[in-house]
mmCIF file of C-alpha atoms and ligand atoms in Angstrom:
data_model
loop_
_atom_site.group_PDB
_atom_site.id
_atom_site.type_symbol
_atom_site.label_atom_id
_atom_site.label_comp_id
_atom_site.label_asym_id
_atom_site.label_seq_id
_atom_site.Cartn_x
_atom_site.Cartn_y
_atom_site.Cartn_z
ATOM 1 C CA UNK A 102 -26.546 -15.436 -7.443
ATOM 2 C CA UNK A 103 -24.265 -16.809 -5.245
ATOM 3 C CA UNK A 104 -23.354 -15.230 -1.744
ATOM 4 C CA UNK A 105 -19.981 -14.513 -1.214
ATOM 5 C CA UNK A 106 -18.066 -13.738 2.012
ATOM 6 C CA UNK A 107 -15.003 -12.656 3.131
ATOM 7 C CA UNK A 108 -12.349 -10.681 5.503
ATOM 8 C CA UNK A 109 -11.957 -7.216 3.574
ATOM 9 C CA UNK A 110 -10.753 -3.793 3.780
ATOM 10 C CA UNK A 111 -12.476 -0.567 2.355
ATOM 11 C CA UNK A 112 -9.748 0.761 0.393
ATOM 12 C CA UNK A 113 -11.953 3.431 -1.502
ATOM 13 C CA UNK A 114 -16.184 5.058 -1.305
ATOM 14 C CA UNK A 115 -17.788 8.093 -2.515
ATOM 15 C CA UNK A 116 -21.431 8.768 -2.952
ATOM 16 C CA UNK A 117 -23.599 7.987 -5.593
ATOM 17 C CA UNK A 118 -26.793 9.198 -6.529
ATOM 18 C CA UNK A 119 -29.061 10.113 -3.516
ATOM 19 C CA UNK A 120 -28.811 7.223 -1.151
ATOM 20 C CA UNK A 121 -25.914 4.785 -2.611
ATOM 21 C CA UNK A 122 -22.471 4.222 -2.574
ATOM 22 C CA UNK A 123 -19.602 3.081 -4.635
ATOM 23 C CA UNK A 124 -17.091 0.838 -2.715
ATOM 24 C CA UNK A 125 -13.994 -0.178 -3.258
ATOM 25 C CA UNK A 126 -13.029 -3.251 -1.339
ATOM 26 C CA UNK A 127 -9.587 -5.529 -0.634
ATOM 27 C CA UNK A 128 -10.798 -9.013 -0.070
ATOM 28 C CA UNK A 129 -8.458 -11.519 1.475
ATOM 29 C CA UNK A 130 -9.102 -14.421 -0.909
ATOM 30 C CA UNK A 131 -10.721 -12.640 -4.090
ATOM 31 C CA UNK A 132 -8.408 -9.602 -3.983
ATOM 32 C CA UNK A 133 -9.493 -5.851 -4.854
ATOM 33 C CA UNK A 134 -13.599 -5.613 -5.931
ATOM 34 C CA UNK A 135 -16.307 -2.848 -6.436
ATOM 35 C CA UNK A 136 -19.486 -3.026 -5.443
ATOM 36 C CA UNK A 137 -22.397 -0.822 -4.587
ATOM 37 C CA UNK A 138 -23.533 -0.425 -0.951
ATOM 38 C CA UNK A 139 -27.428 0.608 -1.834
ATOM 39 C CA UNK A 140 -29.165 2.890 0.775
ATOM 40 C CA UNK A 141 -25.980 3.493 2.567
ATOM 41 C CA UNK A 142 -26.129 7.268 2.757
ATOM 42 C CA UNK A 143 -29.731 7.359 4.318
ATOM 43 C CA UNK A 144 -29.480 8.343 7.694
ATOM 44 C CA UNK A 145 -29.058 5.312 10.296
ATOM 45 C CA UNK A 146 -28.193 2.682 7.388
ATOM 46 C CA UNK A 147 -27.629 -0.410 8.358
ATOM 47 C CA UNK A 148 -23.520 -0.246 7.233
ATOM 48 C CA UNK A 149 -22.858 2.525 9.749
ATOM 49 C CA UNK A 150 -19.068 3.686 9.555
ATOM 50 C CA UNK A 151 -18.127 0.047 8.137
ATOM 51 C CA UNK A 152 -17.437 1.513 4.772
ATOM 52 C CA UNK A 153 -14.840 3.979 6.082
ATOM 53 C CA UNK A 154 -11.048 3.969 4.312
ATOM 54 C CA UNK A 155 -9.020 1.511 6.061
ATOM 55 C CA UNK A 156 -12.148 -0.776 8.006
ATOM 56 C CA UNK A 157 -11.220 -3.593 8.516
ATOM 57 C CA UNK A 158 -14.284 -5.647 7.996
ATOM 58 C CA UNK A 159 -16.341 -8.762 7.564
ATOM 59 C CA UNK A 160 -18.268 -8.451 4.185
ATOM 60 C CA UNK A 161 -20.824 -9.942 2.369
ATOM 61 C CA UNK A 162 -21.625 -9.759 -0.886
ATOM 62 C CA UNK A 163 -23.464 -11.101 -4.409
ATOM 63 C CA UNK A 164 -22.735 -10.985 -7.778
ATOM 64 C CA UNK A 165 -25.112 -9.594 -10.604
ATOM 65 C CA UNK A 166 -24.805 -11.111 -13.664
ATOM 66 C CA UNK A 167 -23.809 -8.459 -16.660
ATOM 67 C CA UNK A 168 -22.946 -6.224 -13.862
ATOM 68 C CA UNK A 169 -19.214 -4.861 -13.052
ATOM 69 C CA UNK A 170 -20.191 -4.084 -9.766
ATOM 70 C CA UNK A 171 -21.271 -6.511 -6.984
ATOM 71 C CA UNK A 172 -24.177 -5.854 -4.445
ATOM 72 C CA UNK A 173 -22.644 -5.295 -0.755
ATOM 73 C CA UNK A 174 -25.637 -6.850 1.279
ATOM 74 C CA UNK A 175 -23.742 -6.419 4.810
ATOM 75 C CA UNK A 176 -20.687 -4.883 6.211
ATOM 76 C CA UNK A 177 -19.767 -5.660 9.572
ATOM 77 C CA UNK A 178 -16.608 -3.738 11.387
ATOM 78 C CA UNK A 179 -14.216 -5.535 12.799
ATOM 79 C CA UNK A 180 -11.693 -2.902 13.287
ATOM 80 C CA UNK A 181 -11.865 0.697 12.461
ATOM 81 C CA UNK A 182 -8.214 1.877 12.308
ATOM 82 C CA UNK A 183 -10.131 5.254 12.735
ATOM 83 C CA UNK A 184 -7.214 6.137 15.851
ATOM 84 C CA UNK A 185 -4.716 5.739 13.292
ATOM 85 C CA UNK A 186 -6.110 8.306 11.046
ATOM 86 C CA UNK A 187 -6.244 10.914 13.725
ATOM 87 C CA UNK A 188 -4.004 13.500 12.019
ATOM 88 C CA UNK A 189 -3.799 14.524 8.549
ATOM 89 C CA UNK A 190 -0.517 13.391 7.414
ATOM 90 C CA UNK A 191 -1.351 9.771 8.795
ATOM 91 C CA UNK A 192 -4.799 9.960 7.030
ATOM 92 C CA UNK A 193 -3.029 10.582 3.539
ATOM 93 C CA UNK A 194 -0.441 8.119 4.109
ATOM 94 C CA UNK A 195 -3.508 5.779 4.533
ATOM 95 C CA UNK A 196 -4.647 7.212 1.538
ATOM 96 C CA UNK A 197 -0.961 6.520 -0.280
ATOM 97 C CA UNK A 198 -1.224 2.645 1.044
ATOM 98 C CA UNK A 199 -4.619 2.146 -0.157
ATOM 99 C CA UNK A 200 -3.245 4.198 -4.011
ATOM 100 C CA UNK A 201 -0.444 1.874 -4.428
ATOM 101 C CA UNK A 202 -2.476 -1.175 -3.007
ATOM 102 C CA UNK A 203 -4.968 -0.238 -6.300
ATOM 103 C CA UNK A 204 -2.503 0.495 -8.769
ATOM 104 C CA UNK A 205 -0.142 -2.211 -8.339
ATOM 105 C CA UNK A 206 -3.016 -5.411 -8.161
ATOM 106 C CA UNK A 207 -5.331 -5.805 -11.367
ATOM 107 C CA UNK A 208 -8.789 -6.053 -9.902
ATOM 108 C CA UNK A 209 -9.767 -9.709 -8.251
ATOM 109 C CA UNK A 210 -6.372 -11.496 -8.493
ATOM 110 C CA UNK A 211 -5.886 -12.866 -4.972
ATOM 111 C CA UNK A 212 -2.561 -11.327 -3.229
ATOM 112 C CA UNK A 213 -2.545 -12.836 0.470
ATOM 113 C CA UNK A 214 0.823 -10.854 0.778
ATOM 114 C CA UNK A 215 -0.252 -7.814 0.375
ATOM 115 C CA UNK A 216 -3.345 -8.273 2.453
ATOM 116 C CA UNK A 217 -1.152 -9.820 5.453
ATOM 117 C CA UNK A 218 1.048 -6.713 4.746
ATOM 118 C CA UNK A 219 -1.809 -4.316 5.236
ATOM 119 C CA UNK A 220 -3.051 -5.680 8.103
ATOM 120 C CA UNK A 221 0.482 -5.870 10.001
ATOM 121 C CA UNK A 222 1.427 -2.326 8.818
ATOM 122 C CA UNK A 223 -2.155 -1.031 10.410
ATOM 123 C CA UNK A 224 -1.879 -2.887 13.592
ATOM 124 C CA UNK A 225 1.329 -1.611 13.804
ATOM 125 C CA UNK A 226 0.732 2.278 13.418
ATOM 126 C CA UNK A 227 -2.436 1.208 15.888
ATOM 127 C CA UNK A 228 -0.481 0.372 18.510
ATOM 128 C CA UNK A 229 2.369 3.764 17.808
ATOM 129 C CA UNK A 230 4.467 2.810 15.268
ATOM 130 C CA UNK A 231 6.842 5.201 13.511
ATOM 131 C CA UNK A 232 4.865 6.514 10.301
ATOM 132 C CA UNK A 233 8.014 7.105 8.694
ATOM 133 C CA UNK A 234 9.628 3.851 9.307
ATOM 134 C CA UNK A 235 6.406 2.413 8.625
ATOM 135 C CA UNK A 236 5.497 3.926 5.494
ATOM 136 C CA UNK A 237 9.374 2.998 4.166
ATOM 137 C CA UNK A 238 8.343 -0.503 4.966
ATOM 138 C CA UNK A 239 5.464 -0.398 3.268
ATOM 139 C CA UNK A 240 7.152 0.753 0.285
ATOM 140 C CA UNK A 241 9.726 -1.188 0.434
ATOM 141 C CA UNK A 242 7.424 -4.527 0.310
ATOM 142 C CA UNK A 243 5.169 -3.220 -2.142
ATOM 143 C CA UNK A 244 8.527 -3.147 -4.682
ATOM 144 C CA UNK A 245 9.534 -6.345 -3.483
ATOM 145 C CA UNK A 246 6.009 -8.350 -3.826
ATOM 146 C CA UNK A 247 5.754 -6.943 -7.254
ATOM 147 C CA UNK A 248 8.920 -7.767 -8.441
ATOM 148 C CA UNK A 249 10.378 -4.258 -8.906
ATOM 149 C CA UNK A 250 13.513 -4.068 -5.976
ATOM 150 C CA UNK A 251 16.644 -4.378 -8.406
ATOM 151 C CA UNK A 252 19.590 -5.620 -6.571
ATOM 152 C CA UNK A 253 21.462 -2.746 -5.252
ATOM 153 C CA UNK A 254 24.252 -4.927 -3.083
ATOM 154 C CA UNK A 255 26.266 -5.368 -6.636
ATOM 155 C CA UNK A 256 26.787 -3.700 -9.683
ATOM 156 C CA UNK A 257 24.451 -4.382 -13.020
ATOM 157 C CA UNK A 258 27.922 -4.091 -15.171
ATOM 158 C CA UNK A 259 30.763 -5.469 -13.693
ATOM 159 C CA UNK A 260 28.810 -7.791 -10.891
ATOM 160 C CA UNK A 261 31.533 -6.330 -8.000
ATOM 161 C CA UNK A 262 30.153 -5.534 -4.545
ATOM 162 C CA UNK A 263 28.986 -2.059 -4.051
ATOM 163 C CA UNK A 264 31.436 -0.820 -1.307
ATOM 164 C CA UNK A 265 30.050 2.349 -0.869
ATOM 165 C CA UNK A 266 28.760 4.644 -3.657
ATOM 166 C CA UNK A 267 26.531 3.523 -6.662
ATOM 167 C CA UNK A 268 23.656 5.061 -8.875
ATOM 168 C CA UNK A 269 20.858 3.432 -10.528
ATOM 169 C CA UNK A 270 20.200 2.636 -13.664
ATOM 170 C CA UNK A 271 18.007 4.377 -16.456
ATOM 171 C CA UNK A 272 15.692 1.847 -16.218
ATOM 172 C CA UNK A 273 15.728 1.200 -12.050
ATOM 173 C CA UNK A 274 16.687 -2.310 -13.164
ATOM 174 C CA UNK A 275 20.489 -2.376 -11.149
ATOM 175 C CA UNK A 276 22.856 -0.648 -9.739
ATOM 176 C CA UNK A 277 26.175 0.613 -10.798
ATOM 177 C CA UNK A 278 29.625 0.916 -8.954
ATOM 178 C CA UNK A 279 31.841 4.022 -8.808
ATOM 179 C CA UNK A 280 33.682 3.002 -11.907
ATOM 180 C CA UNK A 281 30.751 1.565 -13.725
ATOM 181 C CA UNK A 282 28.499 4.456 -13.851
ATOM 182 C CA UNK A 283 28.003 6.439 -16.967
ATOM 183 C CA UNK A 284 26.440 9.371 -15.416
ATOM 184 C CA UNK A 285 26.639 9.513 -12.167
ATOM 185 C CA UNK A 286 23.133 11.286 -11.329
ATOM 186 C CA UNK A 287 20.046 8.858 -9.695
ATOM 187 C CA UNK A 288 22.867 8.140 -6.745
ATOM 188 C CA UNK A 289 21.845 5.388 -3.820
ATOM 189 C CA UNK A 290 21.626 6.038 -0.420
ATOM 190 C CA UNK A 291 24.091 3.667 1.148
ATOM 191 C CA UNK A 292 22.262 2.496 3.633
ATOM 192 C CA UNK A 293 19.678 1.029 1.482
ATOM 193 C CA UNK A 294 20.750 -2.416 0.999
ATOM 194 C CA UNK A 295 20.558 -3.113 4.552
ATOM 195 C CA UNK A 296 17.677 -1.374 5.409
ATOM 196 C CA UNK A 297 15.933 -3.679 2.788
ATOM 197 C CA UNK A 298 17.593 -6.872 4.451
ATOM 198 C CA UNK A 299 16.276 -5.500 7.943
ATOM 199 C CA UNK A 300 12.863 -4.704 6.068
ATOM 200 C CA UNK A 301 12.757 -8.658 4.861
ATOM 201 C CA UNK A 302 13.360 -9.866 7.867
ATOM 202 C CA UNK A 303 11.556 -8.660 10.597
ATOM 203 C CA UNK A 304 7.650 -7.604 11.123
ATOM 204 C CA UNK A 305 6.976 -3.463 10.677
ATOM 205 C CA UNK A 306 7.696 -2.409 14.272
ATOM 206 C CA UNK A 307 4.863 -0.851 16.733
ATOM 207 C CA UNK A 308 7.169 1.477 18.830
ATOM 208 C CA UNK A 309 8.197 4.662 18.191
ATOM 209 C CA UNK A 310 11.706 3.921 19.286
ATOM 210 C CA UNK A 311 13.801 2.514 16.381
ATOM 211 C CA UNK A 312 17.475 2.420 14.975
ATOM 212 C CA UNK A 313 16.866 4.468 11.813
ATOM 213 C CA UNK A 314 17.470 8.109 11.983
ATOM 214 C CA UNK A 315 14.261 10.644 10.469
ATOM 215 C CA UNK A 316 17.031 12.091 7.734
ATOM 216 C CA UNK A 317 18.497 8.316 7.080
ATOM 217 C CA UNK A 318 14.746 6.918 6.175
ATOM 218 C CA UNK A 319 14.041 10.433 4.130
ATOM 219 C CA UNK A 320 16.539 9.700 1.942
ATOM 220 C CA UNK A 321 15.795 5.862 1.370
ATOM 221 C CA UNK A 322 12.215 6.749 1.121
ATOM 222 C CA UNK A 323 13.113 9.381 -2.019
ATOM 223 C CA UNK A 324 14.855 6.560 -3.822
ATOM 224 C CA UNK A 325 11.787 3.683 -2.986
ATOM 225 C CA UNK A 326 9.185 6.560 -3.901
ATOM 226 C CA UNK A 327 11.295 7.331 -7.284
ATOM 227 C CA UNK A 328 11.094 3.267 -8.539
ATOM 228 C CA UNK A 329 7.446 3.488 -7.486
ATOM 229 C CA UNK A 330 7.010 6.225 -9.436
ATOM 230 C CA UNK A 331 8.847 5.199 -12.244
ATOM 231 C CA UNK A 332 6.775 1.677 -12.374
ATOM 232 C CA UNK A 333 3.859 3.318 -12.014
ATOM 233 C CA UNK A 334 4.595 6.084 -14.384
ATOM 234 C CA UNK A 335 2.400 9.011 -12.113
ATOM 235 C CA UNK A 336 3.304 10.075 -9.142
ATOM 236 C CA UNK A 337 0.324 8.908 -6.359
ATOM 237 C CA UNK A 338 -2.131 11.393 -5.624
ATOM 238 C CA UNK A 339 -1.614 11.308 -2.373
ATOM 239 C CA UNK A 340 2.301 11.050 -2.189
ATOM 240 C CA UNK A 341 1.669 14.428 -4.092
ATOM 241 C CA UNK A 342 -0.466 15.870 -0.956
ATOM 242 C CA UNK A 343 2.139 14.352 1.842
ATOM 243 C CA UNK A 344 5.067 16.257 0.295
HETATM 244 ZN ZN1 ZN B 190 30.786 -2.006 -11.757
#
């Protein structure tokens, strides 16, 4: 029965039976686990708010053998996030990050990426970053860590630079030019390409005060959020309750 312990967020709880809960947990070096947090919905438990969404914590926990879910034996918050959530559409973009955090990583396969993202794209919105910019970033990194951002800078068919115009493919794998396009329908916001360079190479930004217009990141977030959705073949939950 060894003792495990690590860095973790609470991505996911809900009650079970009388006193218990179900937790779902990112860890930084054992990636996404459940466990069960015994006695934590008696009154005064020892875990406190710890097992919030979003809590950034220091956990500790055991493994039973023939048992999918570990035992939490302590939770200890390191930092709540709880400002961030103080209105609802922040709360169920929260929710979104924590849906496509699940969905895209199989359950304990370590992702330090992901978990660096996290914690940046929290601290961030902590300190009054843009929830639109932010959440495009997010999205944006979650394609690219998994492997999913086609190239959109030239086109699948003839390999030209896009100047301008292109659409995607049927299967979100490319791009195609003006004269390349068999249909032109699934069309790319132009501004894409760069906004994913800018996205690669610089942290998610804790101002408020930023280049990108509110209609210029609406429309790049409908194409991310359409590839997501494609890969993931549902549309989130909570994407579903934002719109
Ligand atoms: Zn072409």
């Amino acid at each position: 029965m060894p003792i495990e312990r690590s860095e973790a967020f609470i991505l996911h709880s809900f009650n079970f039976s009388e006193q218990d809960k179900i937790v779902t947990f990112f860890t930084r070096d054992k990636g996404i686990i459940k466990g069960i947090a015994k006695g934590a919905r008696k009154f005064g438990n020892r875990f406190g708010s710890s097992l919030e969404p979003m809590s950034f914590v220091h956990i500790i926990y055991y493994e039973k053998e023939r048992r999918d879910l570990v035992i939490i034996s302590q939770c200890d918050l390191q930092e709540s996030f709880f400002d961030v959530q103080s209105n609802i559409k922040a709360t169920f973009t929260l929710g979104y990050f924590s849906e496509l955090i699940q969905e895209f990583l199989p359950l304990r396969s370590t992702e330090d990426l992901v978990f660096r993202l996290l914690l940046k794209t929290l601290q961030a919105l902590q300190k009054g970053g843009d929830l639109e910019l932010i959440s495009a970033y997010f999205e944006a990194w979650m394609l690219r860590i998994n492997g999913l951002a086609p190239d959109f800078s030239t086109c699948k068919k003839c390999g030209k630079r896009i100047q301008n115009s292109s659409w995607m493919s049927s299967r979100k794998d490319g791009v195609f030019c003006v004269s390349c396009a068999p249909q032109k329908k699934d069309s790319v916001p132009p501004d894409l390409p760069d906004f994913l360079d800018w996205v690669k190479k610089n942290p998610p930004p804790d101002t408020e005060i930023h280049q990108f217009s509110l209609e210029k990141l609406q429309t790049i977030r409908k194409t991310l959020q359409n590839l997501l959705i494609f890969h993931m073949e549902k549309e989130p939950k909570s994407l579903r309750y934002l719109k």
